[in-house]
PDB file of C-alpha atoms in Angstrom:
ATOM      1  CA  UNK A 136       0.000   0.000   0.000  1.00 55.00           C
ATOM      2  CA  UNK A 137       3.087   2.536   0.882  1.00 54.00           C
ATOM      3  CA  UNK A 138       4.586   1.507  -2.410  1.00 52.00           C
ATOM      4  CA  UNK A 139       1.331   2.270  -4.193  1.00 55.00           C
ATOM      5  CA  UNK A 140       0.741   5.427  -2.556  1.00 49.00           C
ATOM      6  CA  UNK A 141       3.956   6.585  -3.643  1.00 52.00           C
ATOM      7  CA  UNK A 142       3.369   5.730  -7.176  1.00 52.00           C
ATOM      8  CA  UNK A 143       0.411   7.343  -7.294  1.00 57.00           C
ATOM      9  CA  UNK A 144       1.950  10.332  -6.259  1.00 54.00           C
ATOM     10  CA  UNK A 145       4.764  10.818  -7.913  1.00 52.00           C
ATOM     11  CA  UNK A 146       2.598   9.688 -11.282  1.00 51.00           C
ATOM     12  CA  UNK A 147       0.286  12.818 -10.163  1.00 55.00           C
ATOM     13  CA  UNK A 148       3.030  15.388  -9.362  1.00 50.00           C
ATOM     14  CA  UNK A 149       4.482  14.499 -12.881  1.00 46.00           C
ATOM     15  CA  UNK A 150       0.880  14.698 -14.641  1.00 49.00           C
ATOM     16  CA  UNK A 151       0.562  18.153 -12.750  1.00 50.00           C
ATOM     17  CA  UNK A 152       3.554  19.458 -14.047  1.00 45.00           C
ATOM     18  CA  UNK A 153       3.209  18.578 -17.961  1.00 45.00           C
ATOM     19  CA  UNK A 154      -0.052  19.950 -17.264  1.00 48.00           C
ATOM     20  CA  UNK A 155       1.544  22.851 -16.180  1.00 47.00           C
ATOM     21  CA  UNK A 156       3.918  23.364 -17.997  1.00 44.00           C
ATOM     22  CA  UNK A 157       1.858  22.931 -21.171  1.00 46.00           C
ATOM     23  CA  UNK A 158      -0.724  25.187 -20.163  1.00 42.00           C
ATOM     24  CA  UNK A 159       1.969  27.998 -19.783  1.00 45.00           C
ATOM     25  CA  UNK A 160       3.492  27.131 -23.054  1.00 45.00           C
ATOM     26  CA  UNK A 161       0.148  27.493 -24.895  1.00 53.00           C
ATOM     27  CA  UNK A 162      -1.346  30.707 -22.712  1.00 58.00           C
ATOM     28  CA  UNK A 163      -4.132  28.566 -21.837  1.00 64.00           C
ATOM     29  CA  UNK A 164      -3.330  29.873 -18.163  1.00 67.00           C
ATOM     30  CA  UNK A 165      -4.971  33.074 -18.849  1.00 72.00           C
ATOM     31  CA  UNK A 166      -8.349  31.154 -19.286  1.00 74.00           C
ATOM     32  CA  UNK A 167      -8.329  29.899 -15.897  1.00 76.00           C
ATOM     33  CA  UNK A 168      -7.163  32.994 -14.113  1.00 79.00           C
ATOM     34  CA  UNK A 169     -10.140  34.236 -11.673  1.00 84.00           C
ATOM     35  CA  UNK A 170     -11.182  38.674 -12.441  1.00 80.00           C
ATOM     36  CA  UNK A 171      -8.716  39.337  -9.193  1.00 83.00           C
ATOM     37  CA  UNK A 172      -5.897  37.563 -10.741  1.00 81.00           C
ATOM     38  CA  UNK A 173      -6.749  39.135 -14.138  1.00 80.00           C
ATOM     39  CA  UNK A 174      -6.744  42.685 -12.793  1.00 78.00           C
ATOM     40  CA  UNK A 175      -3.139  41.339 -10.624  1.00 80.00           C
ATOM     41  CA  UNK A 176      -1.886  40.437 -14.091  1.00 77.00           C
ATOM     42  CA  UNK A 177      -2.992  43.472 -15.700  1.00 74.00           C
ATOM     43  CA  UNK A 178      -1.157  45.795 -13.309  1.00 73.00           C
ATOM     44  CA  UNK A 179       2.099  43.787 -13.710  1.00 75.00           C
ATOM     45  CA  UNK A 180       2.171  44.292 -17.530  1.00 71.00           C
ATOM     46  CA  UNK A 181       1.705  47.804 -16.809  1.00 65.00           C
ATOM     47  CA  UNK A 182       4.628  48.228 -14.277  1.00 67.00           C
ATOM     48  CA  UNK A 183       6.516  46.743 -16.704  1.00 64.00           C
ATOM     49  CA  UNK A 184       5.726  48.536 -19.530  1.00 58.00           C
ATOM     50  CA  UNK A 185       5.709  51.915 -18.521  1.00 56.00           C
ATOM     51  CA  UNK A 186       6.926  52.105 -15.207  1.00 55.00           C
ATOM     52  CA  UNK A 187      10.367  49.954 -15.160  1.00 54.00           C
ATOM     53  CA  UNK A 188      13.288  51.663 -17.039  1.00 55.00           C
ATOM     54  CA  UNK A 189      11.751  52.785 -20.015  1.00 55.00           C
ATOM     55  CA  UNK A 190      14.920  53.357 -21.929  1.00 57.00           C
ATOM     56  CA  UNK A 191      14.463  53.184 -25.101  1.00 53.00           C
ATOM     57  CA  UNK A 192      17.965  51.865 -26.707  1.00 57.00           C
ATOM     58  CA  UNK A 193      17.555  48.770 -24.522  1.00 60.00           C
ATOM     59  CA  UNK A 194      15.800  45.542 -25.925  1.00 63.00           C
ATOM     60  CA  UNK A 195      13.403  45.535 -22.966  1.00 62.00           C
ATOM     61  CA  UNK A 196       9.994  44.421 -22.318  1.00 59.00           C
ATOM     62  CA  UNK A 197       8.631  47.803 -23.040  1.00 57.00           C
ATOM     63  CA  UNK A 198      10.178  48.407 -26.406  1.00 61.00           C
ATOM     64  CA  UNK A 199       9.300  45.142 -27.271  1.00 60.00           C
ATOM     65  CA  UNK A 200       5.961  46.163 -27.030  1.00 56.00           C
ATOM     66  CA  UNK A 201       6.197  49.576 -28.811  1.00 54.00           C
ATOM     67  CA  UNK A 202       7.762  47.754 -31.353  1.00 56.00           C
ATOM     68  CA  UNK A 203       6.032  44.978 -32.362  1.00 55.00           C
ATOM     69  CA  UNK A 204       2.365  45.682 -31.213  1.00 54.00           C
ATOM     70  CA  UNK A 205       2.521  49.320 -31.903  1.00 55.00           C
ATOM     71  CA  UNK A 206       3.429  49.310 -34.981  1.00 56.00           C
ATOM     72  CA  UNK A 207       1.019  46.606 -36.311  1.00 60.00           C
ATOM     73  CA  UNK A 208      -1.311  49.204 -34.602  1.00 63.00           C
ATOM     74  CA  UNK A 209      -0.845  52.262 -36.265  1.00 72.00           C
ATOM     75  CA  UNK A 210       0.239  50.712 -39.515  1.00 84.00           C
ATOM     76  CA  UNK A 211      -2.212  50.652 -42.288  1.00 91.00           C
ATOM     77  CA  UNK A 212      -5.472  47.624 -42.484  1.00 92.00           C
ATOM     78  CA  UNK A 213      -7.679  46.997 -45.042  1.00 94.00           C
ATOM     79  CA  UNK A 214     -11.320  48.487 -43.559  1.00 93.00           C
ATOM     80  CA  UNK A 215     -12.673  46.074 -46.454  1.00 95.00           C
ATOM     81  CA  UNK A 216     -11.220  43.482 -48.940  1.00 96.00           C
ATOM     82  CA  UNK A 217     -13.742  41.968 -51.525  1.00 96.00           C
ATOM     83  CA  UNK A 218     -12.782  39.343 -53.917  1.00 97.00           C
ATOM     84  CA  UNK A 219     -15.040  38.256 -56.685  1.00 97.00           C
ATOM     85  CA  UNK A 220     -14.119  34.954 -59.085  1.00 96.00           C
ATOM     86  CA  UNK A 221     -16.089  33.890 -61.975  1.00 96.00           C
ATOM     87  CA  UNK A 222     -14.523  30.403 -62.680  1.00 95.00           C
ATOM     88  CA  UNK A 223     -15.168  28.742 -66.354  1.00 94.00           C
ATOM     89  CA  UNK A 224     -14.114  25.379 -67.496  1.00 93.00           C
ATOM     90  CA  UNK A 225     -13.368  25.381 -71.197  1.00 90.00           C
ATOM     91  CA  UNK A 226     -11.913  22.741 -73.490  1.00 88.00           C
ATOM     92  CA  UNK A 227      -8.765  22.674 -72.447  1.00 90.00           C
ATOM     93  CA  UNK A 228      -8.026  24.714 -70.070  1.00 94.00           C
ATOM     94  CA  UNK A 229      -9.641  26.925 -67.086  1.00 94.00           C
ATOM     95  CA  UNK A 230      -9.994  30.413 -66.912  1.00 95.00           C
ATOM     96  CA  UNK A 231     -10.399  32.793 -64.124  1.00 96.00           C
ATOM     97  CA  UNK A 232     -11.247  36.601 -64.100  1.00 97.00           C
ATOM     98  CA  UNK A 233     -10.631  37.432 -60.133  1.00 97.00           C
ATOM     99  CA  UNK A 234     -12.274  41.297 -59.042  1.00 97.00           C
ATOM    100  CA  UNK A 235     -10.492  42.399 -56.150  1.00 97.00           C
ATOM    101  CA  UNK A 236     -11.950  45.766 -54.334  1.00 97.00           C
ATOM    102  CA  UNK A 237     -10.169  46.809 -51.238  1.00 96.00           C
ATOM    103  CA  UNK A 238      -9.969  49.895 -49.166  1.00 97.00           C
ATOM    104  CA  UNK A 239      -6.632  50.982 -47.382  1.00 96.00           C
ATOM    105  CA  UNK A 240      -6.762  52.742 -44.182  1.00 94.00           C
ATOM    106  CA  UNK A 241      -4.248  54.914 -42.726  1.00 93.00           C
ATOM    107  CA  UNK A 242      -4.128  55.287 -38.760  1.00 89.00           C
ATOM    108  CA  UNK A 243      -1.095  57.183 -38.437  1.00 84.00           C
ATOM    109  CA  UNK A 244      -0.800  61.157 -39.062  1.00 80.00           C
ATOM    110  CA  UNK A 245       2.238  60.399 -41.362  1.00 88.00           C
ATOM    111  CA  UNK A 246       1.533  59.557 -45.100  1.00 92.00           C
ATOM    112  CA  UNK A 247       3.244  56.311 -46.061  1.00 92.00           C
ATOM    113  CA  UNK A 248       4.001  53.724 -49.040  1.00 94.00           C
ATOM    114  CA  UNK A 249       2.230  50.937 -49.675  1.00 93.00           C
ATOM    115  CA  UNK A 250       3.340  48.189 -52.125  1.00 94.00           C
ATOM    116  CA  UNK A 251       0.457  46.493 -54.408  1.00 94.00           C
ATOM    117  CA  UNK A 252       2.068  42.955 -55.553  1.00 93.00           C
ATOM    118  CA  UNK A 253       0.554  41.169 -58.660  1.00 94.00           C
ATOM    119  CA  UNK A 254       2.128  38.243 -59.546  1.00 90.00           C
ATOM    120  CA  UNK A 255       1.887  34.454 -59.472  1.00 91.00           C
ATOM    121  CA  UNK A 256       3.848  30.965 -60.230  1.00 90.00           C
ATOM    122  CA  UNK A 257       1.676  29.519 -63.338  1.00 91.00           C
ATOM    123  CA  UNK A 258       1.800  26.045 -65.276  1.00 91.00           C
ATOM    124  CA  UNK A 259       2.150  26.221 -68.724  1.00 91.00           C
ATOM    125  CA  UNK A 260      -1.105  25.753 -71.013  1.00 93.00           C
ATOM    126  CA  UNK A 261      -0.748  24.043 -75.436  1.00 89.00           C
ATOM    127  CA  UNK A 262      -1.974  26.523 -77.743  1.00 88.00           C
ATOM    128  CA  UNK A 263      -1.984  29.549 -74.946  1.00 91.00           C
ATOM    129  CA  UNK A 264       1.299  32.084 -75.146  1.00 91.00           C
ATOM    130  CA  UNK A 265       2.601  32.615 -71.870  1.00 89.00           C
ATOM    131  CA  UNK A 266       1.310  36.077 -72.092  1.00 90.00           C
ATOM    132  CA  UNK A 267      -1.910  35.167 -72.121  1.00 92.00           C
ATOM    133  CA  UNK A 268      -1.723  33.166 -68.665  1.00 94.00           C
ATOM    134  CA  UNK A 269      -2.293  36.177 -66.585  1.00 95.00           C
ATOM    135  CA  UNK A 270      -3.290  39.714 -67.230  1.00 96.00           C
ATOM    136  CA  UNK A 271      -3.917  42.376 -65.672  1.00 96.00           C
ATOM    137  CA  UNK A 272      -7.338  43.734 -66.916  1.00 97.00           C
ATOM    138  CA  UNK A 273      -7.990  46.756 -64.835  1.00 97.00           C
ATOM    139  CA  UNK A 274      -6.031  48.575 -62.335  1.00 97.00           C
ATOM    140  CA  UNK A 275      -7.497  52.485 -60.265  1.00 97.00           C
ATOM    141  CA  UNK A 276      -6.401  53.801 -57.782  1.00 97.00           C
ATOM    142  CA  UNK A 277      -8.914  55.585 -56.147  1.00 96.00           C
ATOM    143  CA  UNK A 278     -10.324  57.726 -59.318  1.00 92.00           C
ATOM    144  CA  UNK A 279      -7.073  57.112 -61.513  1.00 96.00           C
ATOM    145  CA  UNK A 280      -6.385  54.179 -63.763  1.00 97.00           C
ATOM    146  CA  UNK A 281      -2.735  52.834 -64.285  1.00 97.00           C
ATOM    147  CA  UNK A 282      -3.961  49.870 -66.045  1.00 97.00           C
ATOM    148  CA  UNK A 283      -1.767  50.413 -68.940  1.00 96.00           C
ATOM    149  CA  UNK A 284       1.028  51.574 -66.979  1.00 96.00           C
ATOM    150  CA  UNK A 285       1.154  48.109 -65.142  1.00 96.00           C
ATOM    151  CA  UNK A 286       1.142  46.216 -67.737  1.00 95.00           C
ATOM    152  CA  UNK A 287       4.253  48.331 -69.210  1.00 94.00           C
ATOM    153  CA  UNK A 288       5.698  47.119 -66.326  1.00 93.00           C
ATOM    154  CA  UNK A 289       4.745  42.982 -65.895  1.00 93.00           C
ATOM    155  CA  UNK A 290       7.454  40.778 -66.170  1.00 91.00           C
ATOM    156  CA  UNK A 291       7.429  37.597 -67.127  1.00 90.00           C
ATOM    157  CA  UNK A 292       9.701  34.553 -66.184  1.00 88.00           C
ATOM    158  CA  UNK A 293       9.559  31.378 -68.450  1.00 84.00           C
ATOM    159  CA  UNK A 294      11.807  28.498 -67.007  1.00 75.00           C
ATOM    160  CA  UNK A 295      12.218  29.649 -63.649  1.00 66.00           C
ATOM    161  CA  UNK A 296      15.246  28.221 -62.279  1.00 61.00           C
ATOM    162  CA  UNK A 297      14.084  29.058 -59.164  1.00 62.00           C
ATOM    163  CA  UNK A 298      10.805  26.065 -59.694  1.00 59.00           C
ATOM    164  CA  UNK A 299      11.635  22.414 -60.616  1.00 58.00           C
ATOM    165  CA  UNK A 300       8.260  21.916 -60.440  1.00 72.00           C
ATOM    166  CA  UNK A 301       5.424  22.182 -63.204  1.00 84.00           C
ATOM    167  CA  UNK A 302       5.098  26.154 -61.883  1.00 86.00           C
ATOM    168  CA  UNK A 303       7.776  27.090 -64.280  1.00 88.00           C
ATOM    169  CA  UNK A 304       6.055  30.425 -65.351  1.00 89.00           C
ATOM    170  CA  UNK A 305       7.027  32.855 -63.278  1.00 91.00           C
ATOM    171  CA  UNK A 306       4.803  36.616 -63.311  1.00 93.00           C
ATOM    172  CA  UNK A 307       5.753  39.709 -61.222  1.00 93.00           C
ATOM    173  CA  UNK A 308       5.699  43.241 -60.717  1.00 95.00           C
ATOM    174  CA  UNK A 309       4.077  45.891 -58.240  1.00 95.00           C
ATOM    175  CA  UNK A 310       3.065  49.174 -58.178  1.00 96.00           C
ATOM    176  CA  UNK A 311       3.705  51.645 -55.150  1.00 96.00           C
ATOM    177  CA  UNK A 312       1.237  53.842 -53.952  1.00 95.00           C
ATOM    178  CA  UNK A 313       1.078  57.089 -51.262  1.00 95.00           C
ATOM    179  CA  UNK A 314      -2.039  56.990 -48.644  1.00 95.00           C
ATOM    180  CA  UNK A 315      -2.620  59.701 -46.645  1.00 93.00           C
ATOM    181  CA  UNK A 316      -5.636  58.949 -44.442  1.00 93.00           C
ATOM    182  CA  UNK A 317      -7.278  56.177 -46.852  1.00 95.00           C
ATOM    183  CA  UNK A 318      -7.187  54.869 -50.516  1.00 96.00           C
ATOM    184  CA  UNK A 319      -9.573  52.399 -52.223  1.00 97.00           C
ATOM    185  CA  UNK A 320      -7.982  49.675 -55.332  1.00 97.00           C
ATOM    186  CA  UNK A 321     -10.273  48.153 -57.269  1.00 98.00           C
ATOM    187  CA  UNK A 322      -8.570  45.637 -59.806  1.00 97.00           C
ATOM    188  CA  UNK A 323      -9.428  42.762 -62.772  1.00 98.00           C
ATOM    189  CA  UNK A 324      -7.084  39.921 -63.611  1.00 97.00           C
ATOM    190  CA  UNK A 325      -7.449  37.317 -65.658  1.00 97.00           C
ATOM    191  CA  UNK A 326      -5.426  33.871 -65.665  1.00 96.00           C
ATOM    192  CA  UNK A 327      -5.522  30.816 -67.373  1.00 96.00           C
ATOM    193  CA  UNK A 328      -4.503  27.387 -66.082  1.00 95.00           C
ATOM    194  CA  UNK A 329      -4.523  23.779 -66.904  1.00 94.00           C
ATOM    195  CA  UNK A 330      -7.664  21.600 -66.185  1.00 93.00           C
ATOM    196  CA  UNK A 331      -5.478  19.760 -63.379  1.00 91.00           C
ATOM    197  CA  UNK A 332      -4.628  23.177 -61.578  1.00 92.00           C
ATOM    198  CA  UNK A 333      -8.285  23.042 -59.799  1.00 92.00           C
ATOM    199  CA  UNK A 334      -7.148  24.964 -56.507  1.00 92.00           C
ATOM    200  CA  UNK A 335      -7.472  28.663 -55.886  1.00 93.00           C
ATOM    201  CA  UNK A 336      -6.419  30.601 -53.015  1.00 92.00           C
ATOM    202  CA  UNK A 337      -6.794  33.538 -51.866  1.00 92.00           C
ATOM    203  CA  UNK A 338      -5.126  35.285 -48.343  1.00 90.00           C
ATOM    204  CA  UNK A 339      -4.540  39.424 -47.179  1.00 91.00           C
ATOM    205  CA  UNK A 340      -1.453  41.184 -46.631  1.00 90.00           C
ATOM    206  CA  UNK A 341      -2.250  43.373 -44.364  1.00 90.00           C
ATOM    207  CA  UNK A 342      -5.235  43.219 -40.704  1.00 89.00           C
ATOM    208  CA  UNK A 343      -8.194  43.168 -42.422  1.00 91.00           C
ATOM    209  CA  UNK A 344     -11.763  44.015 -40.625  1.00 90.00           C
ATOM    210  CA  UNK A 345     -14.263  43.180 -43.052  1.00 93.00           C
ATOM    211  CA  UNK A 346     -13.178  40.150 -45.752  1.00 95.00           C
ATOM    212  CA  UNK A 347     -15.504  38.051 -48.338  1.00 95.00           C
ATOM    213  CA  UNK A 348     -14.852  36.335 -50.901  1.00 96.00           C
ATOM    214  CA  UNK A 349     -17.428  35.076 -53.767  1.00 96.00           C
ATOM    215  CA  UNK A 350     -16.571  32.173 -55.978  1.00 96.00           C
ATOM    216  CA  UNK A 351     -18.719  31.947 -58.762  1.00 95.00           C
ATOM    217  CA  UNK A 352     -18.638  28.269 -61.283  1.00 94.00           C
ATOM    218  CA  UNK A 353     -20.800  28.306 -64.728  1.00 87.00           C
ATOM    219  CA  UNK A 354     -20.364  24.804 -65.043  1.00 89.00           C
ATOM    220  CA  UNK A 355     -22.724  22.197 -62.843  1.00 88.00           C
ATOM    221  CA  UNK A 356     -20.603  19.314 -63.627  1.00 90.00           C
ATOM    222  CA  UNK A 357     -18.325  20.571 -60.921  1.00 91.00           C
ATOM    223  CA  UNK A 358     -18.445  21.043 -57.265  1.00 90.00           C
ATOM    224  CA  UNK A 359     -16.589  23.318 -54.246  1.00 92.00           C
ATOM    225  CA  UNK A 360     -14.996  22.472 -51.408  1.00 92.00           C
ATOM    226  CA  UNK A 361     -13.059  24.874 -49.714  1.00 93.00           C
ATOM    227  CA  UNK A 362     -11.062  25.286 -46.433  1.00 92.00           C
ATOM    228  CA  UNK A 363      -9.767  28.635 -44.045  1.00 91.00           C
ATOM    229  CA  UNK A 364      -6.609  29.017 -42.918  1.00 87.00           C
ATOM    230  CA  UNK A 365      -4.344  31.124 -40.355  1.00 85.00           C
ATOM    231  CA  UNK A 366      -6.519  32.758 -37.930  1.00 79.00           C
ATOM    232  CA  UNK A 367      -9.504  31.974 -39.575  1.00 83.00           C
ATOM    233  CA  UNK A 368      -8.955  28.558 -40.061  1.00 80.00           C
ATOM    234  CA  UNK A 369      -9.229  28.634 -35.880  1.00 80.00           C
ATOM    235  CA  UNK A 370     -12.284  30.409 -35.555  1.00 82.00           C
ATOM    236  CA  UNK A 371     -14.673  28.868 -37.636  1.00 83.00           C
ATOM    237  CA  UNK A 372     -17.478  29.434 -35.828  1.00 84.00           C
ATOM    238  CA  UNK A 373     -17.245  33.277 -36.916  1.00 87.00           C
ATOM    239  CA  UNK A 374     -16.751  32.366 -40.765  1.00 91.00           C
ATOM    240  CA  UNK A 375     -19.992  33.360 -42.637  1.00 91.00           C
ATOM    241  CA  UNK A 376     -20.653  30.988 -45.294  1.00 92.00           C
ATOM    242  CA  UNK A 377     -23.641  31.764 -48.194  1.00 92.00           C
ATOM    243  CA  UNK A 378     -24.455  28.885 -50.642  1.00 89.00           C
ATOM    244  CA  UNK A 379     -25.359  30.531 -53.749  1.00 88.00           C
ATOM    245  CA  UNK A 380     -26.980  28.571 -57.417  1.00 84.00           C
ATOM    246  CA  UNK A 381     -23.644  28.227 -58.796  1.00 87.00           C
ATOM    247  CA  UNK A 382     -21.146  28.882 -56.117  1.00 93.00           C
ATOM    248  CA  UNK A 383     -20.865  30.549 -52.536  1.00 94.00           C
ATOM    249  CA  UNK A 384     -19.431  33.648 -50.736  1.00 95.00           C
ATOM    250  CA  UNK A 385     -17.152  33.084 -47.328  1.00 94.00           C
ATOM    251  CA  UNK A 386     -16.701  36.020 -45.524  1.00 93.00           C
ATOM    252  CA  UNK A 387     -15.351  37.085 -41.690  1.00 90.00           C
ATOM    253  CA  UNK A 388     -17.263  40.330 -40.132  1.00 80.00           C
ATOM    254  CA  UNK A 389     -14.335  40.991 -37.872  1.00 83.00           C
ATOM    255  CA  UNK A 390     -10.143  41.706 -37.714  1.00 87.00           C
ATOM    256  CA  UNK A 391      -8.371  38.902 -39.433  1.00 88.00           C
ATOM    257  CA  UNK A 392      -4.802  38.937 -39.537  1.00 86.00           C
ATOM    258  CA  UNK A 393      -1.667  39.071 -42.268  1.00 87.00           C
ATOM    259  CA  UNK A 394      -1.375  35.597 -44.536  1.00 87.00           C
ATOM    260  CA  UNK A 395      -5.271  34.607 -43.549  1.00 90.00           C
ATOM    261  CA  UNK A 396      -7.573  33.333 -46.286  1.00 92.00           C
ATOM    262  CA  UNK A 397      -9.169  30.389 -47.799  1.00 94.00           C
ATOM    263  CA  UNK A 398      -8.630  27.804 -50.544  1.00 94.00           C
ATOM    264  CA  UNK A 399     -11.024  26.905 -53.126  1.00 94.00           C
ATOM    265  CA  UNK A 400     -10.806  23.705 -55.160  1.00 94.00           C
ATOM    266  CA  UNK A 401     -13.509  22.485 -57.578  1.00 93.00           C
ATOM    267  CA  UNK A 402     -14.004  18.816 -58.697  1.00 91.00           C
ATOM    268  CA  UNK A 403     -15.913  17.500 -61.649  1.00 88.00           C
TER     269      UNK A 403
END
């Protein structure tokens, strides 16, 4: 019985501490910490951020916080990011023309730069010129349209040595643009892929605070499936998804954060 109650113990102290320990690892601790304890914790953080040696050319606990949370803070969000995809399955191939609208929002008094990428890693198609594989339709800023002044500017990469893949195709280029307090983009692009390339994703580079997407497939010999990831892809209970006649729209009503999204795939 002595032996036994040892055992059982020691087996409990040991199951306490991994328990422990993992809840610390993960955070989970701040679940179980009673409104006392919270408001304990609360005042800690703020002794140490603003009360204990605030010197700013030390790598402290307080810089690391002016650093890294303020500026994701006062850096700029999308206040809205719409994507719209009309999806057609021809012959040989599968085209896409993908309607982005987003607004840019500047918190900060300062006016800043903010890179648009375009760009993607495409497979090539028979009978379609690499050219063809992914254009760049329709580009305003605000009320100004640099449509033709992108595509001056698209570069194209055949044989990437950089894929040994099937993605050999390689298409880049960006265009830089000053906001002051906000700025809306509204853009068409059009791409063309092989009938086996049946996945489409689609993910934010900057917080975003209101995000839908709308898939749209003229052919009912296919179906959707699709998936979230990133912070999304943990809170699915906040996702908002609308069936629609020939495809659906996915969309988050609150902050979602950089490299979120979902992926779309369509089987016959």
């Amino acid at each position: 019985m002595g032996v036994s109650l040892i055992t059982s113990t020691f087996i409990n102290l040991v199951k306490f501490w991994v328990e422990s320990t993992e809840t610390l690892v993960k955070y989970d601790f701040v679940n179980r910490l009673t409104k006392d304890e919270m408001k304990d914790l609360k005042a800690k953080i703020e002794t140490e951020l603003y009360f204990r040696d605030n010197d700013h050319d030390k790598d402290n606990f307080y810089n690391f916080f002016e650093r890294e949370l303020s500026s994701l803070l006062n850096e700029c969000y999308y206040k809205s990011y719409r994507t719209k995809i009309e999806c057609h399955i021809c012959e040989n191939y599968i085209s896409k023309t993908i309607r982005k609208k987003f607004e840019i929002v500047n918190p900060s008094k300062k006016e800043c730069t903010i890179r648009i990428p375009f760009g993607a890693e495409m497979q090539r198609v028979e009978q379609v010129e690499s050219s063809r594989l992914y254009q760049i339709k329709k580009f305003v800023v605000d009320s100004t349209d640099f449509t033709k002044d992108i595509n001056e500017r698209i570069y194209i990469l055949d044989n990437c040595p950089e894929n040994s893949d099937a993605y050999c195709i390689k298409v880049h280029t960006y265009w830089d643009i000053k906001v002051k307090k906000k700025c809306t983009i509204d853009m068409v692009i059009e791409t063309i892929v092989p009938l086996n390339d049946v996945c489409f994703s689609n993910k934010i580079t900057r917080p975003c605070k209101d995000y839908s997407v709308i898939f749209i497939l003229n052919d009912p010999s296919y179906q959707l499936s699709w998936h979230s990831f990133g912070f999304m892809g943990n809170h699915k209970d906040r996702i908002i998804e609308e069936p629609m006649d020939n495809g659906l729209e996915i969309g988050f009503k609150d902050w979602i954060l950089p490299g979120d999204g979902v992926v779309i795939s369509i089987t016959k």
